[in-house]
C-alpha angles and dihedrals in degrees: 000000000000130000135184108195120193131211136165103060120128141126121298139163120258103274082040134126146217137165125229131200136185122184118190120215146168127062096004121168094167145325133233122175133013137197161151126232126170140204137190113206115276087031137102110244111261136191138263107164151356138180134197125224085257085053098253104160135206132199138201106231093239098067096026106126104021104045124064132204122206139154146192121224106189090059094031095242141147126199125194105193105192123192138174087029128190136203093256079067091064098108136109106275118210133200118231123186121175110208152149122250132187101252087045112044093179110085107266129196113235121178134193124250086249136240120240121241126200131177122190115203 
């Protein structure tokens, strides 16, 4: 089994900060790809962020500049640092890894439960 557990998200004003992280575990063989997405209710999922295992990263145009993406290795874990935030952030952000196991050689896509984010302006 394989599980992606979030953590960071909260209530801040708008210029705000906060800091998310994700960490994969379970029957983990590797891992390829992270990232966030996000998604408000009524809405399709979109996404903020994602890192290669080399650590290429990729922005939506809306956060460039004032999220980061970064991730440890070595503790399968993803961070998403966001600064300077504004109420359209506000949205539940969840954690997607796509990754190999060892019951499921073929690359598979997991994702977190998700952690909500509200800022209040």
């Amino acid at each position: 089994q394989v599980q992606l557990v979030e953590s960071g998200g909260g209530l801040v004003q708008a210029g705000g900060s906060l800091t998310l992280s994700c960490t994969a575990s379970g029957n983990i063989f590797s891992i390829n790809g992270m990232g966030w997405y996000r998604q408000v209710p009524g809405k399709q999922r979109e996404l903020v962020a994602t890192i290669t295992s080399g650590g290429s990263t990729n922005y939506a145009d809306s956060v460039k500049g004032r999220f980061t993406i970064s991730r440890d290795n070595a503790w399968n874990t993803v961070y998403l640092q966001m600064n300077t935030l504004k109420p359209e952030d506000t949205a539940r952000y969840y954690c997607n890894a796509n990754l190999r196991s060892w019951s499921i050689v073929a690359p598979s896509d997991y994702w977190g439960q998700g952690t909500q984010v509200t800022v209040a302006s």
